[in-house]
Coordinates of C-alpha atoms in Angstrom, one line a residue:
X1 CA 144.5 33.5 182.7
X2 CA 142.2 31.3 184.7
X3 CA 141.1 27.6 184.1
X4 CA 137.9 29.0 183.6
X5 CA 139.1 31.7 181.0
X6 CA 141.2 29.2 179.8
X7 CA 138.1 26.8 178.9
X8 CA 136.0 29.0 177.7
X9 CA 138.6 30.3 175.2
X10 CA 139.3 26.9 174.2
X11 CA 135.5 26.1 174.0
X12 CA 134.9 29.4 171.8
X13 CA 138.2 28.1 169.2
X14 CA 136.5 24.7 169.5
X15 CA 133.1 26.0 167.9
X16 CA 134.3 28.5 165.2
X17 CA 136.6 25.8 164.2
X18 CA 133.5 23.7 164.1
X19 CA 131.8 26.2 161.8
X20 CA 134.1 26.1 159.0
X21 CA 135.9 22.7 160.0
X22 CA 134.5 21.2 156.3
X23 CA 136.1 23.9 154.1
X24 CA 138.8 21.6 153.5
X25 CA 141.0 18.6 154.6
X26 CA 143.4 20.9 156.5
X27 CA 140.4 22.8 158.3
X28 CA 138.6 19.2 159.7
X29 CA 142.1 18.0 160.8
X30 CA 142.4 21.4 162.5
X31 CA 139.4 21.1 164.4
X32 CA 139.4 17.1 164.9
X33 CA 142.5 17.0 165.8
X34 CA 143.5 20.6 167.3
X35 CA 146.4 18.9 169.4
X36 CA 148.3 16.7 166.9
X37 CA 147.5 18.1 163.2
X38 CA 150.0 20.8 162.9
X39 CA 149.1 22.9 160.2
X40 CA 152.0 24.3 157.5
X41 CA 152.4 25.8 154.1
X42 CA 152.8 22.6 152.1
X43 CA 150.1 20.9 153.7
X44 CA 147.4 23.8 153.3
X45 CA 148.9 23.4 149.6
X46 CA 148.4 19.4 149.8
X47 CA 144.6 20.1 150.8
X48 CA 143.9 22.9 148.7
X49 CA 144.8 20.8 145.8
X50 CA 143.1 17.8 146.9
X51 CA 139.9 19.6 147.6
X52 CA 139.7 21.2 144.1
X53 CA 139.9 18.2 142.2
X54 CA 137.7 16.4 144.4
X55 CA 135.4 18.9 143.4
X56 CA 136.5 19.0 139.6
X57 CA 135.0 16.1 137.2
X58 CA 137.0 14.3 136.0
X59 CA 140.0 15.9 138.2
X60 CA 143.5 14.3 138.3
X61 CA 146.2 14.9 141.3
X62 CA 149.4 13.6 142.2
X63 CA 151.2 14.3 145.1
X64 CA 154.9 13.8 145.8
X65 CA 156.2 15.0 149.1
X66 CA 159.0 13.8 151.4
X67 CA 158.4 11.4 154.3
X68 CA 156.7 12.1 157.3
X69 CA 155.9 15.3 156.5
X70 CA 151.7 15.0 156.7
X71 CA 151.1 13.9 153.2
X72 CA 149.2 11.2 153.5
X73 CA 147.4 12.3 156.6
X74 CA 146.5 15.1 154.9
X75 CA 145.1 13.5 151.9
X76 CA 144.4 10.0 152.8
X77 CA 142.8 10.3 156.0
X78 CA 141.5 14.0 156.7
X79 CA 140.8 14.4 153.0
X80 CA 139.0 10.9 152.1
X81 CA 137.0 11.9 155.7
X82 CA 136.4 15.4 154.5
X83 CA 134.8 14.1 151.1
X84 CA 132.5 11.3 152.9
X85 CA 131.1 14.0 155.3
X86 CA 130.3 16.6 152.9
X87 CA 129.4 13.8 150.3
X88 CA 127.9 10.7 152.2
X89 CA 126.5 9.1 149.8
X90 CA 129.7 8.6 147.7
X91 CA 131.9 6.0 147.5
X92 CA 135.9 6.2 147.6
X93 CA 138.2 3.4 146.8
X94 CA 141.5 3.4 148.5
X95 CA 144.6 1.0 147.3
X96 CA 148.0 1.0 148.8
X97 CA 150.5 -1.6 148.7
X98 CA 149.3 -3.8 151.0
X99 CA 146.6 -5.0 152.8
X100 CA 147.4 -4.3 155.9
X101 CA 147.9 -0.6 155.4
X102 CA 145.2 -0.6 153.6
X103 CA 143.1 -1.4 156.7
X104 CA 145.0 1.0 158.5
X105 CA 143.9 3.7 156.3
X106 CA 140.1 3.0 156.2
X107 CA 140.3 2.4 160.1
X108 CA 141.6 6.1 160.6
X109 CA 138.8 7.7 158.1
X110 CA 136.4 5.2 160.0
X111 CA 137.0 6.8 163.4
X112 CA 136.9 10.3 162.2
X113 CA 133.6 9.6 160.7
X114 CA 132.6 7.7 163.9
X115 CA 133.6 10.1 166.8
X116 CA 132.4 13.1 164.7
X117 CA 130.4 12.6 161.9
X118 CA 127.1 12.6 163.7
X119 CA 127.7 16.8 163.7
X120 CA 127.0 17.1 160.5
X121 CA 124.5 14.2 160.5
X122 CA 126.9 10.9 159.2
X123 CA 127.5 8.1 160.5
X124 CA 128.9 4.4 159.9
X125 CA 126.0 2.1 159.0
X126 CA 125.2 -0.9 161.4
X127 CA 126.7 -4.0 160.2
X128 CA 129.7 -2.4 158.8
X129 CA 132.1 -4.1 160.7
X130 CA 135.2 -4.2 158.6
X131 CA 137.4 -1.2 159.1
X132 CA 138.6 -1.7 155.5
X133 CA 135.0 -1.8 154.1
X134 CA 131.5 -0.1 155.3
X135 CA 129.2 1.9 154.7
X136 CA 127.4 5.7 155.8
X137 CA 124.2 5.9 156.5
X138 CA 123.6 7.4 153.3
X139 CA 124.4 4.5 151.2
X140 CA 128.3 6.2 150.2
X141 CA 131.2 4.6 152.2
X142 CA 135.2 3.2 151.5
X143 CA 136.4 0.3 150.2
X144 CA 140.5 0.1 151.0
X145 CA 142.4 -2.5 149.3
X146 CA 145.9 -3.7 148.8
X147 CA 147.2 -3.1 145.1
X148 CA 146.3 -6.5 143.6
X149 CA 143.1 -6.8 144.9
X150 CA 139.8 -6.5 143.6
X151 CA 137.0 -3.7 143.6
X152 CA 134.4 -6.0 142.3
X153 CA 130.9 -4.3 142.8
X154 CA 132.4 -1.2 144.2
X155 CA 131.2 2.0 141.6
X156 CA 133.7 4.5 142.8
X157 CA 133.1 8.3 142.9
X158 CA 136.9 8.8 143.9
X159 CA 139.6 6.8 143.7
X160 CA 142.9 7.5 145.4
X161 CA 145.7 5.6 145.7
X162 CA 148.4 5.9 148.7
X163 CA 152.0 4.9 147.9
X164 CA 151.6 2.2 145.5
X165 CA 155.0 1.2 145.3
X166 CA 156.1 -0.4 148.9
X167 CA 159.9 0.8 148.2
X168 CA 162.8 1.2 145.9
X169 CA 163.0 -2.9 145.4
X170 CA 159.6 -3.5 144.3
X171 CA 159.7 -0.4 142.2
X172 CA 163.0 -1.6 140.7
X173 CA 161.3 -4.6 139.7
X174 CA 159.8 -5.5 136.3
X175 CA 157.2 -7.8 137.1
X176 CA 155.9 -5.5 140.2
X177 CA 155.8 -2.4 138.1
X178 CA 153.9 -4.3 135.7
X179 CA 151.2 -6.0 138.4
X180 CA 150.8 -2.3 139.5
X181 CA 150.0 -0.9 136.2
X182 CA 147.7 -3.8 135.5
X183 CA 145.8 -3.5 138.8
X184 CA 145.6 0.8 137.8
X185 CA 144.4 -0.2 134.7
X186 CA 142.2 -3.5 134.9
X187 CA 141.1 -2.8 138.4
X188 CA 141.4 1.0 140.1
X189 CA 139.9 3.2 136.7
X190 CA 137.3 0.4 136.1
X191 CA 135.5 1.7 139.0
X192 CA 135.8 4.8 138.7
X193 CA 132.1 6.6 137.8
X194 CA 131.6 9.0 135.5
X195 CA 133.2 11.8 136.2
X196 CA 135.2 10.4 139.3
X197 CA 138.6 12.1 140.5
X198 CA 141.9 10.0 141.1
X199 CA 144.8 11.3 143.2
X200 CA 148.0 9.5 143.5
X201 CA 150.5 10.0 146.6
X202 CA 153.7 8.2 146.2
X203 CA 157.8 8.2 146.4
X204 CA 158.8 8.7 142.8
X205 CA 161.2 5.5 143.0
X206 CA 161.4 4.9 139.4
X207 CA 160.9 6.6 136.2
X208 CA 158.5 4.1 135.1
X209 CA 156.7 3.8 138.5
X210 CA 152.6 4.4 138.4
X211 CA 152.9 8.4 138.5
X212 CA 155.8 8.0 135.5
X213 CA 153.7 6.0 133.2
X214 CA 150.4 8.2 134.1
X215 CA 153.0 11.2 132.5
X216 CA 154.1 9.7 130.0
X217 CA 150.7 9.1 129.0
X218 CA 148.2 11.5 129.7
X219 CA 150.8 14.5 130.6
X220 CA 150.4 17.3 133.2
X221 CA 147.9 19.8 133.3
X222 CA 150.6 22.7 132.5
X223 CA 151.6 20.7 129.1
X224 CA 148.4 20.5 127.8
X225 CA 147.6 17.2 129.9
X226 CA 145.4 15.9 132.2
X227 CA 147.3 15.1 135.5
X228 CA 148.1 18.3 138.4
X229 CA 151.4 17.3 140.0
X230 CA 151.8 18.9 143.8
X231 CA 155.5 18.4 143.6
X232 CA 157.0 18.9 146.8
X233 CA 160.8 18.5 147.4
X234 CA 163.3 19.4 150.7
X235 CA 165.1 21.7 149.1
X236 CA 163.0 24.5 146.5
X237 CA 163.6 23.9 142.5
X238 CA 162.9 26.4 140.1
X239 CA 158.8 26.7 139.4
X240 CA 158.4 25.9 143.2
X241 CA 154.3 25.3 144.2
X242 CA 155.2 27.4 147.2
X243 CA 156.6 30.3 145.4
X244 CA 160.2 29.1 148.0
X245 CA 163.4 30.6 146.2
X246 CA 165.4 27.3 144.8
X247 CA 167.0 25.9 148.0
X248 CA 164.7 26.8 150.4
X249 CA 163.9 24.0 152.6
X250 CA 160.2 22.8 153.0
X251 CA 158.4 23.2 156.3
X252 CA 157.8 20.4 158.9
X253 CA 155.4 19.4 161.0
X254 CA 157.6 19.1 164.0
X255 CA 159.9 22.6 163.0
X256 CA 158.7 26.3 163.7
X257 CA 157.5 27.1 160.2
X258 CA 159.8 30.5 160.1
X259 CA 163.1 28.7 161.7
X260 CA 165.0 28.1 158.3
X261 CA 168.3 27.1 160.0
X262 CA 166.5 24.1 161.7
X263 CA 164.5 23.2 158.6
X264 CA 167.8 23.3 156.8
X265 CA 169.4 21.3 159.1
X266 CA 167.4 19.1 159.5
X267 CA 166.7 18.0 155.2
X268 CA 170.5 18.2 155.7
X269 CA 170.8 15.6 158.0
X270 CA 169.0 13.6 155.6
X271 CA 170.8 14.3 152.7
X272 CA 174.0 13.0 154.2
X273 CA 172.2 9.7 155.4
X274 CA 170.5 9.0 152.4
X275 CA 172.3 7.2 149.6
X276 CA 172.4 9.1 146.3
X277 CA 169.4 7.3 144.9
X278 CA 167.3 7.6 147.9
X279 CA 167.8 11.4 148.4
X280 CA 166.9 11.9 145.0
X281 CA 163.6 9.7 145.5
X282 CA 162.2 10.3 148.8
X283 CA 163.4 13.6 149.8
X284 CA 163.8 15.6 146.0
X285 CA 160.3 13.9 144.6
X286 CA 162.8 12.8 141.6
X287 CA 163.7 9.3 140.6
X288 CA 167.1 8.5 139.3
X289 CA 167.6 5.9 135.9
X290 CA 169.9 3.3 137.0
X291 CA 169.3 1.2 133.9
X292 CA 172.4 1.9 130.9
X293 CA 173.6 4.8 133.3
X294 CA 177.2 5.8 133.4
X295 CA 177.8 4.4 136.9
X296 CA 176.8 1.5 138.6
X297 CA 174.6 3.1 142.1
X298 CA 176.6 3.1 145.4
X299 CA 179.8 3.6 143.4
X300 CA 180.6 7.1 144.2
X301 CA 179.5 6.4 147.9
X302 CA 182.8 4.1 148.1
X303 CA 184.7 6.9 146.5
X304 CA 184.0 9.3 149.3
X305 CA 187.4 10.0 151.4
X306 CA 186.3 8.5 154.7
X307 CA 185.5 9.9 158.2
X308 CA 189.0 10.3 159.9
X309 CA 190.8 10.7 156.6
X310 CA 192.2 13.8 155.8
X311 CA 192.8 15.7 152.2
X312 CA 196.3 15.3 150.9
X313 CA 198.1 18.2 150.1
X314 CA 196.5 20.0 146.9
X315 CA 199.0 21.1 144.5
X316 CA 196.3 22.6 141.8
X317 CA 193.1 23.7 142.1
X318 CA 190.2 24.6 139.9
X319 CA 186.5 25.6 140.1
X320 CA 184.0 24.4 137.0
X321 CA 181.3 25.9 135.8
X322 CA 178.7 24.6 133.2
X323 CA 176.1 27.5 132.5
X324 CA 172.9 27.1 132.5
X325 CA 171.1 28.1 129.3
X326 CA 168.3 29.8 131.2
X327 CA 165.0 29.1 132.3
X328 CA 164.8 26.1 135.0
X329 CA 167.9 24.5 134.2
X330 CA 170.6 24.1 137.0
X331 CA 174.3 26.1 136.3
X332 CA 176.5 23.5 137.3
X333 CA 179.7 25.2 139.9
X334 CA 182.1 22.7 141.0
X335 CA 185.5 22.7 142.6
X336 CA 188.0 20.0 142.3
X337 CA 191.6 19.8 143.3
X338 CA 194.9 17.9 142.4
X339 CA 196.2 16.0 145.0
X340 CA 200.3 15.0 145.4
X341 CA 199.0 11.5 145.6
X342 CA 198.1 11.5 141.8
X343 CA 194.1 11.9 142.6
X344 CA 191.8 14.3 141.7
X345 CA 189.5 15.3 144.3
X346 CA 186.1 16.7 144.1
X347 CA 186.2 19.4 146.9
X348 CA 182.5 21.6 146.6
X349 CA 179.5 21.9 144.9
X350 CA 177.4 25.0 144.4
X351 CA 175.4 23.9 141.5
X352 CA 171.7 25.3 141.2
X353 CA 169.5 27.9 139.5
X354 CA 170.5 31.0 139.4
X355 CA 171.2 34.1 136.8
X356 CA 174.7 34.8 134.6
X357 CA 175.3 37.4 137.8
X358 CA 174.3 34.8 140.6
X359 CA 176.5 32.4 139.0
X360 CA 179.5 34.5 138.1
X361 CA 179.2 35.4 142.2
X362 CA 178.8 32.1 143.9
X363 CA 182.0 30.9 141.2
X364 CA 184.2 33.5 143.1
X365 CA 183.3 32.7 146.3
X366 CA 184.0 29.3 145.8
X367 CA 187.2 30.2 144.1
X368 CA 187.6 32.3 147.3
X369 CA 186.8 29.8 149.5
X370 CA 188.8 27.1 148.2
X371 CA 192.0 29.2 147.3
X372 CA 191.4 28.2 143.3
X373 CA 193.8 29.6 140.8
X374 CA 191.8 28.8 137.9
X375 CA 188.3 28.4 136.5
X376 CA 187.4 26.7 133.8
X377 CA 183.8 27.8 131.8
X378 CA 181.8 26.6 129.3
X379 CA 181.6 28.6 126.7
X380 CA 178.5 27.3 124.7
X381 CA 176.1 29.9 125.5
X382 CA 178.0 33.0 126.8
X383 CA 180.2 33.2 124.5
X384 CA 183.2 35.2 125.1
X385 CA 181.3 37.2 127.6
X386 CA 181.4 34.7 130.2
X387 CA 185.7 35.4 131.2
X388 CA 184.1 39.1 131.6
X389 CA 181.2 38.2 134.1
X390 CA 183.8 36.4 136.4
X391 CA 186.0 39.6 136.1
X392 CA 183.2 41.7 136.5
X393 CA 182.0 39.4 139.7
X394 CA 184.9 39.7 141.1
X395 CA 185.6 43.3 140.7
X396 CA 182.3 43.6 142.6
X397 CA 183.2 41.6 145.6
X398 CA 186.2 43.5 146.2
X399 CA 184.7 46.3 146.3
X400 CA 182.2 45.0 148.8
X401 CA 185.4 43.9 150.7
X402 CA 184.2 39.7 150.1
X403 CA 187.5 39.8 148.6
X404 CA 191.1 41.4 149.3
X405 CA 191.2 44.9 147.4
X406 CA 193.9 44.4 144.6
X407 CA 193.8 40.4 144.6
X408 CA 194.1 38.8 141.2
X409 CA 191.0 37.1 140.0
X410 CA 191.5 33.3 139.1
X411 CA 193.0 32.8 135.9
X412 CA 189.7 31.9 133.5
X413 CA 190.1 29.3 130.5
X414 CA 187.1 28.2 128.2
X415 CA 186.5 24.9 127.0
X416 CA 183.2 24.4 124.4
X417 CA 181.3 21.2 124.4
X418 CA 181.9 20.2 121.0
X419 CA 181.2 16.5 121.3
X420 CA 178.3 14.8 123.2
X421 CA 177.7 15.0 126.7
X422 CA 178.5 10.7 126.9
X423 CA 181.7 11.2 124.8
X424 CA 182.5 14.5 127.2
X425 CA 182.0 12.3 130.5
X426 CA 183.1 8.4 129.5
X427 CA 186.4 9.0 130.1
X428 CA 185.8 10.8 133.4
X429 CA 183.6 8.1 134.5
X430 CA 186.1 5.6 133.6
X431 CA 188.2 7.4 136.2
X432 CA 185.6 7.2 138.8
X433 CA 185.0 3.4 137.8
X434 CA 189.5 3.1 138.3
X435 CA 189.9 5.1 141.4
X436 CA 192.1 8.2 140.3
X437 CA 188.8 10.5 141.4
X438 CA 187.6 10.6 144.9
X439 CA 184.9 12.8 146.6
X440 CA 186.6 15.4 149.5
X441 CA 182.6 14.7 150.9
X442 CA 179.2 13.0 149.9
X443 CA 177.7 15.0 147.7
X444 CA 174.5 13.4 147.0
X445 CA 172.9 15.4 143.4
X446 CA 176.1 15.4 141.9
X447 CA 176.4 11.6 142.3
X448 CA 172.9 10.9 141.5
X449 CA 173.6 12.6 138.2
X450 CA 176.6 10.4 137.2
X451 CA 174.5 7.7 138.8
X452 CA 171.4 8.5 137.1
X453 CA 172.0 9.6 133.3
X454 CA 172.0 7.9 130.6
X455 CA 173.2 8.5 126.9
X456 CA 169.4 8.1 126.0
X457 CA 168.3 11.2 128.7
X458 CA 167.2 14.0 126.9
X459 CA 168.2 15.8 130.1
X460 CA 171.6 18.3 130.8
X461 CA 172.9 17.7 134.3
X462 CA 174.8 20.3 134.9
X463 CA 176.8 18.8 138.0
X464 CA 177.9 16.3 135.7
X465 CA 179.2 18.7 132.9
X466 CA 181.3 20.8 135.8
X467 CA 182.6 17.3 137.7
X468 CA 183.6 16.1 134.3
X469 CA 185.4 19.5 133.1
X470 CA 187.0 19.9 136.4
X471 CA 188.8 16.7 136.4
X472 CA 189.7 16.9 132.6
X473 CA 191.4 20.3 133.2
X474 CA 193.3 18.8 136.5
X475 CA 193.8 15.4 134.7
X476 CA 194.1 15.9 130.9
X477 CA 194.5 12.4 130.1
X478 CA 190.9 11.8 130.8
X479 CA 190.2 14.5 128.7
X480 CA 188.6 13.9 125.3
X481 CA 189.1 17.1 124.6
X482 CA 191.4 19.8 125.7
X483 CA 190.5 23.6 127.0
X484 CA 190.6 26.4 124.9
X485 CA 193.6 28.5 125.2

């Protein structure tokens, strides 16, 4: 192809772009930007769904996506500049959590509006020198402020506030959860005009951050509420907005969008850099309740056997399994062993959602791949059925040849959860808390939930159910109860 050709293709992807470059966020950061806005599933998602409830009255949107992944560009910048030029004479108020970023962000919808906006006939008034405040010729323009500060005179037509939280301390605090609620409250939906859309982008550092009270209160769409929440975590859950299978990493703006080794690597690198708490936050959208929780945060980091360090000799070794009771919620699989040193050691974990079949599978692999001689089952809701489906699991994978023809499955046990999930795992966190339990490896959810729930939770961890039956069957004096025959 020749420099000519070359051009002239560019020049003919330059102009269709042009023609439908205000469809949506993604579309005018496309053509804007056709070198540096990479395009991928979760941010067409991310501009879909800001789009529509820009366009919905009354329309509420949150957003919760990992770092560096386009979010905010997305929606704060290509999306505030995408509402301006197909809506000039409306006004959007930005907040953030500070003033200087706040400048930042009406700078960057500035300059799009600037360099481009005289296409489709906008442009920045004369006179409107501040980059965190100006106008359109049409009389619309931004107003970005740090949370605190006042929108005094400013009618909004969409509000939209960018990470208002600065981190995990601020969010941790009180009195700065409070002044951010106030300014949402007093300040932010004060302005808002009739019929005005919010969106919210923001780590979920706390349950009680903005986004958690705006639940609590007024609920998501799906419940019968009012918010839409574009959850958007590293690894899939269950109910994914993508339609990704639970597990399946979330796309990059740097990584081929169909190279799921790389993707997976690379959320994995952040998972065993990021504390517990800050996995859970930044990269899993999810905060985690430190407040009355069973383990003070950072404790099971210091229980992890260190780099260099090897495993002492295991003389038992179990695999745990918690079942899920269907729908969304997580099976727990966990594998602990017995060391000749006296400690229990927390070896694997292969918790997630999955069917009775899945989970009866990935329990014999495990057992497989840790040389396990017993697992241990909550009985709850399978019943007796559940030594069966292990039987029946393994069965299969001999047959597939996953397992030696002839070998004897694990020996299965049952134990039933009789007493509450705080009386079931006390003892074991005790343990934790005394130093006869130690991780073989970090294993970020599983100590996020030890870390994270409290007797008050209304939620079922299921990590925490298989940790805490896997070290009562290895060490039954930690046991508040013992496994059924």
């Amino acid at each position: 192809m020749t420099v000519a050709t070359a051009g002239a293709a560019d020049a003919e992807t330059s102009r269709r772009l042009q023609a439908v470059a205000l469809h949506s966020p993604l579309t005018l950061g496309m053509w804007t930007a056709p070198r540096t806005f990479v395009p991928r599933a979760h941010l067409r998602l991310i501009s879909q769904a800001f789009a529509e409830t820009a366009q919905t009255p009354g329309g509420r949107l949150m957003i919760f996506c990992p770092p560096q992944c386009g979010k905010s560009v997305t929606a704060a910048t290509y999306g505030v500049a995408w509402y301006l030029l197909r809506n000039p004479s409306r006004r959007v108020a930005v907040g953030t959590y500070s003033d200087s970023l706040a400048r930042h962000r009406g700078r960057d919808v500035r300059a799009i509006i600037t360099e481009h906006g005289h296409r489709w006939g906008v442009g920045v008034a004369r006179g409107s020198a501040s980059t965190a405040d100006w106008r359109t010729h049409h009389g619309g323009g931004l107003r970005s402020v740090g949370v605190g500060s006042s929108l005094t005179g400013f009618p909004a037509d969409l509000v939209l506030v960018d990470d208002p939280h600065k981190d995990r301390q601020s969010a941790d605090s009180p009195t700065q959860r409070a002044a951010v609620w106030d300014w949402w409250s007093s300040v932010a939906t004060s302005r808002l005009s009739p019929g005005a859309p919010a969106v919210i982008i923001q780590t979920r550092w706390h349950k009680k951050d903005l986004s958690g009270l705006l639940l609590e209160r007024e609920g998501r769409v799906e419940d019968g509420g009012r918010w839409r929440v574009v959850s958007l975590p590293a690894f899939a859950q269950a109910h994914d907005p993508l339609g990704r299978a639970p597990g399946q990493p979330l796309t990059h703006p740097k990584l081929p969008e169909d190279d799921l080794a790389a993707l997976t690597a690379h959320w994995e690198d952040k998972r065993a850099s990021s504390i517990p708490r800050d996995w859970s936050a930044l990269y899993m959208c999810t905060p985690i309740v430190v407040e009355g929780a069973l383990l003070p945060p950072g404790l099971l980091s210091q229980r992890v056997l260190r780099p260099g360090r090897r495993l002492p000799k295991l003389d038992r070794i179990c695999v745990a399994v918690d079942p899920s009771g269907g729908g969304a919620d997580e099976c727990g699989i966990v594998a602990a062993g017995r060391g000749l040193d006296g400690r229990v050691y927390l070896l694997a974990d292969r918790s997630g959602v999955m069917s009775p079949d899945q989970w009866a599978r990935t329990v014999c692999l495990l057992a497989v791949e840790t040389r396990a001689d017993c697992v241990v089952i909550e009985q709850n809701y399978g019943g007796g059925m559940v030594r069966s489906m292990v039987n029946s699991a393994w069965q299969e994978l001999g047959r597939e040849g996953s397992v030696r023809p002839g070998s004897m499955a694990p020996y299965v046990t049952t134990v039933t959860a009789k007493r509450g999930k705080y009386l079931r795992a006390e003892p074991i966190a005790q343990a934790f808390v005394q130093d006869p339990v130690r991780l073989a490896h970090p294993m970020p959810e599983l100590e996020g939930e030890w870390e994270g729930w409290t007797p008050a939770s209304s939620d079922s961890p299921g990590r925490l159910d298989a940790s805490a039956y896997a070290v009562a069957h290895l060490m039954p004096y930690a046991s508040p109860q013992a496994p059924n025959p």
